[in-house]
Amino acid sequence: MDYSTRMPRARRLLLLSILSASVLVSAQSVPPPGQLDPTRDIAHPVLFSSFHKPLPEQYIWTRDPARQDRRQRQAPRCFRGHFHLDAVPAQATLYVAGPRMVDVWLNGQPSGHFAANEFSRLKEHVFYTPIADGLLHAGDNVIAIQAQDGYQLVAKILPSGPMRLVPAMLISDSGWKATTQAADGWHSADFDDSSWPAVDARGSIEGNIDFFQWNNDAGMYDWPGYEGASPFLAHVYLPAAKVQDTYAGSGSFRNLAALTSASSIQDPAKEFSVRLVPDPSGQLTPGITLDFGREVAGRVQIVSASDAPALVSIAYGESWDELADEPYLGVNNLYLPPHGAGVGPKSAFRYARIRFLSGPPTLRFQSIRLEDIYYPVRYLGSFESSDPLLNRIWETGVYTSHLCMQDDIWDAPKRDRGRWMGDTDVSGRVIDDVFADRFLVHDTLTRLIGPLPVTQPVNGIPGYSSFWFTELAHHVSHTGSLRYAAKMHSRILGLLHFMDEDFNARNQFINHTQKWLYVDWAIGLNGDTPQSRETTVLEYIRAFRAGAWLLRQLGDTANADHYAQRADQLAALARASDWSDGAYGPRWQTNAMAVISGVAQPDQYTSIWQNVLSQVGQTTFRPNVITPYYGSYVLDAMAGMHRRAQALAWIREYWGGMIAEGATSFWEAYDPAWPKVDPHVDLQADDTAGYRISLAHGWSSGPAFWLMEQVLGIRPTAPGFSETTIRPDLIDLDWARGAEPAPHGLLRVDLRRGDTPGSLQAVIDLPPDVRATVLYPVAAGAVSVLVNGKIQHGVPSENGTRIAIVLDRAGRYTIHPR
């Protein structure tokens, strides 16, 4: 049976009218500062590898391309498998998943016809049914399956009732046969399939990290024994922060407080229970809505304490309105065996609605809680200041990036749950600055570029090839991962060469593969337009500079010189052709990339600011929308033009605006001028608007690294912080402190405003193997400061407003003006 459903809109609105009115986020439900990430202080994470062995059943398909167009996917495919039974079990259950339509025969007899709800967003569909008496026999047995509208199939038979995990009698594996050209009678027991080709066996359904990407396995939640998580991920069980809403219908609830208890209930008298009263109309079905207090990534786990089976439905919402109106994964039913447990789909959400559909007169539950699935990291980097709002913005940005660290670094844990290089260029910088992760960053970058030869842009987007280089360069400068970069040497050259083919002999951009030119979700920047081409070229220039830096660190001087020269050539052409009317076009995105790529020159900054980027922070409606993603590059450009005060004000207004509207992680899209009655439904991105838009998107976390780079001022310029620039700038803050992880310890910076206007007091802790150049603010004409009470002279910098002093050994340095 397939319990995947998507409630029609009229029915959803009816349910909404039955339930209590929408409740906006209350102050009590927002986690206090320092407690946003519920996994932050877990010292000993429980890894999936410690308790779960991947299931042996395999995805199989016919031997043709794995992904077909819609017409090919709907073509029927026929599969046959043989298995032997010493004895027929008292009970047996058949499970099939993958395609949207499946017919099954056992020993030539029809055993099930399954069809998924055509509106369901679930890509995999679990169908299961008890096997009727007489269909199996001792000795040799044959299963025949016809599948349509899919791209992979998995099957198994368990000698038990539904949703009881026991050793399988049959699994799909490499021994099966499959064809698209079956003869009449192919599903009969005595049909000779010896001439059929072997299946394309793709390995264990939990044995490939790619099976967990892109929401592909969202519908596998009720496959017995399926965890669907990489072995390096961890999990922890957490109670709801509160019961947001209840509707008892014709029944009643008991011990609702158990749902917010930190542990499973052992005393039956204190268990949460539901009294069910039969209601043929289905309108009075009891339901509860749980608020977990923040955006989370994982799934709801339900543990039954009842003596009979039960059926419940689960729906998620990142916002209350999404849950009430249109849950992204729909409403999905879950069968609970007696005293058994079940989980809903993996996703990201804050709210979960559970409806109690059927079961014994009193449904008893040991627990209903969140199974939080996360990548275990330590918070090594830090930022804290005199502004509580900025502290929350930093924490929210870091938590957003952590939520996206799952089976590789994803754009978002709700949608698309996949690797996107543009997103990783932003969230990767946060990960480098705070977690100093290597494994997940390396795996993500390796899979994104793919094997040699390079024949496609990264993610199929030319500009995203550029961001592969900028994140790798950032990562190497922070972690010193030269060994990994050396392994990527040939692919670095391959991708640079492939990108260079996008220019003709006159250095004009030709997009030789005719791929999607994407810059941002904005008119004129999403598709092959003059503005997209101009900005993509600027991204290429930035990438060629990053690529040249990487090659130079690897000792490949000749290729480093070549691509540095290519960057200079393209920059000169862009400077000559794109500069017009005092800016590089009218768009924030293009001008920001002109600045951070080095195309825009310092003598152009004032004009760029006056004509374009001074509009940043104006709260009037902007039809040419900018996402928080490209907002990160705008922040970088503002800092590069010495407009840090304006950038900090925009961080408070823009990212702080999301927090003011209830965000506990940063959203895929935002504009302060958009309506606020139901903020989620009015978000615009991904060529659409509404609840599909993600409320936890790694590409929106830019202020987290910006505050560390521009307020604390920490920026490594050579691998592993071996050479580092520290340019402290309190801007309008009274104090700020924080740290970044270097390979041999934390580099700490503690800043406080001095006693005289414009003066600064700093304490800097350098770990071993770090040589720092500190650009310290001084009064006009000053050329020295006090370092640990001794006079130290420096070199004037930034028109005499700062001096450069060198700290060349590990230790603590206290710096004051003279």
mmCIF file of C-alpha atoms in Angstrom, residues 422 425-426 429 467 518-522 525 539 542 587-593 596 609 613 616-617 622 624-640 643 646-648 650-655 658 667-672 698-707 710:
data_model
loop_
_atom_site.group_PDB
_atom_site.id
_atom_site.type_symbol
_atom_site.label_atom_id
_atom_site.label_comp_id
_atom_site.label_asym_id
_atom_site.label_seq_id
_atom_site.Cartn_x
_atom_site.Cartn_y
_atom_site.Cartn_z
ATOM 1 C CA GLY A 422 27.957 28.820 -5.605
ATOM 2 C CA ASP A 425 31.655 29.381 -1.983
ATOM 3 C CA VAL A 426 29.763 31.179 0.803
ATOM 4 C CA ARG A 429 34.095 30.155 3.996
ATOM 5 C CA PHE A 467 33.673 29.464 -7.332
ATOM 6 C CA TYR A 518 23.430 31.987 -13.826
ATOM 7 C CA VAL A 519 24.545 34.831 -11.584
ATOM 8 C CA ASP A 520 21.632 35.486 -9.239
ATOM 9 C CA TRP A 521 17.840 35.129 -9.085
ATOM 10 C CA ALA A 522 17.280 38.528 -10.624
ATOM 11 C CA LEU A 525 21.150 37.803 -14.340
ATOM 12 C CA GLU A 539 33.811 35.693 -11.897
ATOM 13 C CA ARG A 542 38.520 36.181 -9.924
ATOM 14 C CA ARG A 587 23.489 46.185 -10.996
ATOM 15 C CA TRP A 588 24.814 45.621 -7.493
ATOM 16 C CA GLN A 589 25.962 42.118 -8.386
ATOM 17 C CA THR A 590 28.105 43.137 -11.357
ATOM 18 C CA ASN A 591 29.740 46.081 -9.622
ATOM 19 C CA ALA A 592 30.450 44.017 -6.514
ATOM 20 C CA MET A 593 32.157 41.335 -8.593
ATOM 21 C CA ILE A 596 36.399 41.845 -5.593
ATOM 22 C CA TRP A 609 29.634 53.881 -4.750
ATOM 23 C CA LEU A 613 26.297 50.581 -4.375
ATOM 24 C CA VAL A 616 22.461 49.158 -0.733
ATOM 25 C CA GLY A 617 20.388 49.376 2.421
ATOM 26 C CA ARG A 622 13.648 46.732 -5.463
ATOM 27 C CA ASN A 624 15.922 43.835 -9.406
ATOM 28 C CA VAL A 625 16.152 41.519 -6.420
ATOM 29 C CA ILE A 626 19.405 40.411 -4.826
ATOM 30 C CA THR A 627 19.628 37.224 -2.811
ATOM 31 C CA PRO A 628 21.563 36.900 0.447
ATOM 32 C CA TYR A 629 23.958 34.784 -1.633
ATOM 33 C CA TYR A 630 25.221 37.580 -3.823
ATOM 34 C CA GLY A 631 24.760 39.921 -0.888
ATOM 35 C CA SER A 632 27.901 38.284 0.532
ATOM 36 C CA TYR A 633 29.918 39.527 -2.436
ATOM 37 C CA VAL A 634 28.377 42.970 -2.057
ATOM 38 C CA LEU A 635 29.567 43.002 1.564
ATOM 39 C CA ASP A 636 33.056 42.009 0.410
ATOM 40 C CA ALA A 637 33.042 44.790 -2.171
ATOM 41 C CA MET A 638 31.879 47.387 0.364
ATOM 42 C CA ALA A 639 34.760 46.402 2.637
ATOM 43 C CA GLY A 640 37.151 46.573 -0.294
ATOM 44 C CA ARG A 643 32.639 51.260 3.251
ATOM 45 C CA GLN A 646 27.666 51.049 5.572
ATOM 46 C CA ALA A 647 28.162 47.320 5.198
ATOM 47 C CA LEU A 648 27.654 46.770 8.915
ATOM 48 C CA TRP A 650 23.210 46.723 5.938
ATOM 49 C CA ILE A 651 23.969 43.516 7.818
ATOM 50 C CA ARG A 652 21.830 44.768 10.686
ATOM 51 C CA GLU A 653 19.019 45.838 8.366
ATOM 52 C CA TYR A 654 19.009 42.893 5.933
ATOM 53 C CA TRP A 655 20.116 39.796 7.877
ATOM 54 C CA MET A 658 15.212 38.080 8.856
ATOM 55 C CA TRP A 667 16.662 32.221 4.260
ATOM 56 C CA GLU A 668 17.296 31.496 0.598
ATOM 57 C CA ALA A 669 15.808 34.851 -0.367
ATOM 58 C CA TYR A 670 14.830 38.038 1.405
ATOM 59 C CA ASP A 671 14.014 41.686 0.933
ATOM 60 C CA PRO A 672 13.011 43.950 3.821
ATOM 61 C CA GLY A 698 23.991 27.991 3.262
ATOM 62 C CA TRP A 699 24.508 30.689 0.664
ATOM 63 C CA SER A 700 22.896 33.195 3.038
ATOM 64 C CA SER A 701 25.461 32.821 5.843
ATOM 65 C CA GLY A 702 27.971 35.410 4.583
ATOM 66 C CA PRO A 703 27.886 37.853 7.531
ATOM 67 C CA ALA A 704 29.420 35.152 9.751
ATOM 68 C CA PHE A 705 32.730 35.161 7.899
ATOM 69 C CA TRP A 706 32.488 38.894 7.102
ATOM 70 C CA LEU A 707 32.450 39.844 10.786
ATOM 71 C CA GLN A 710 36.427 42.678 8.612
#
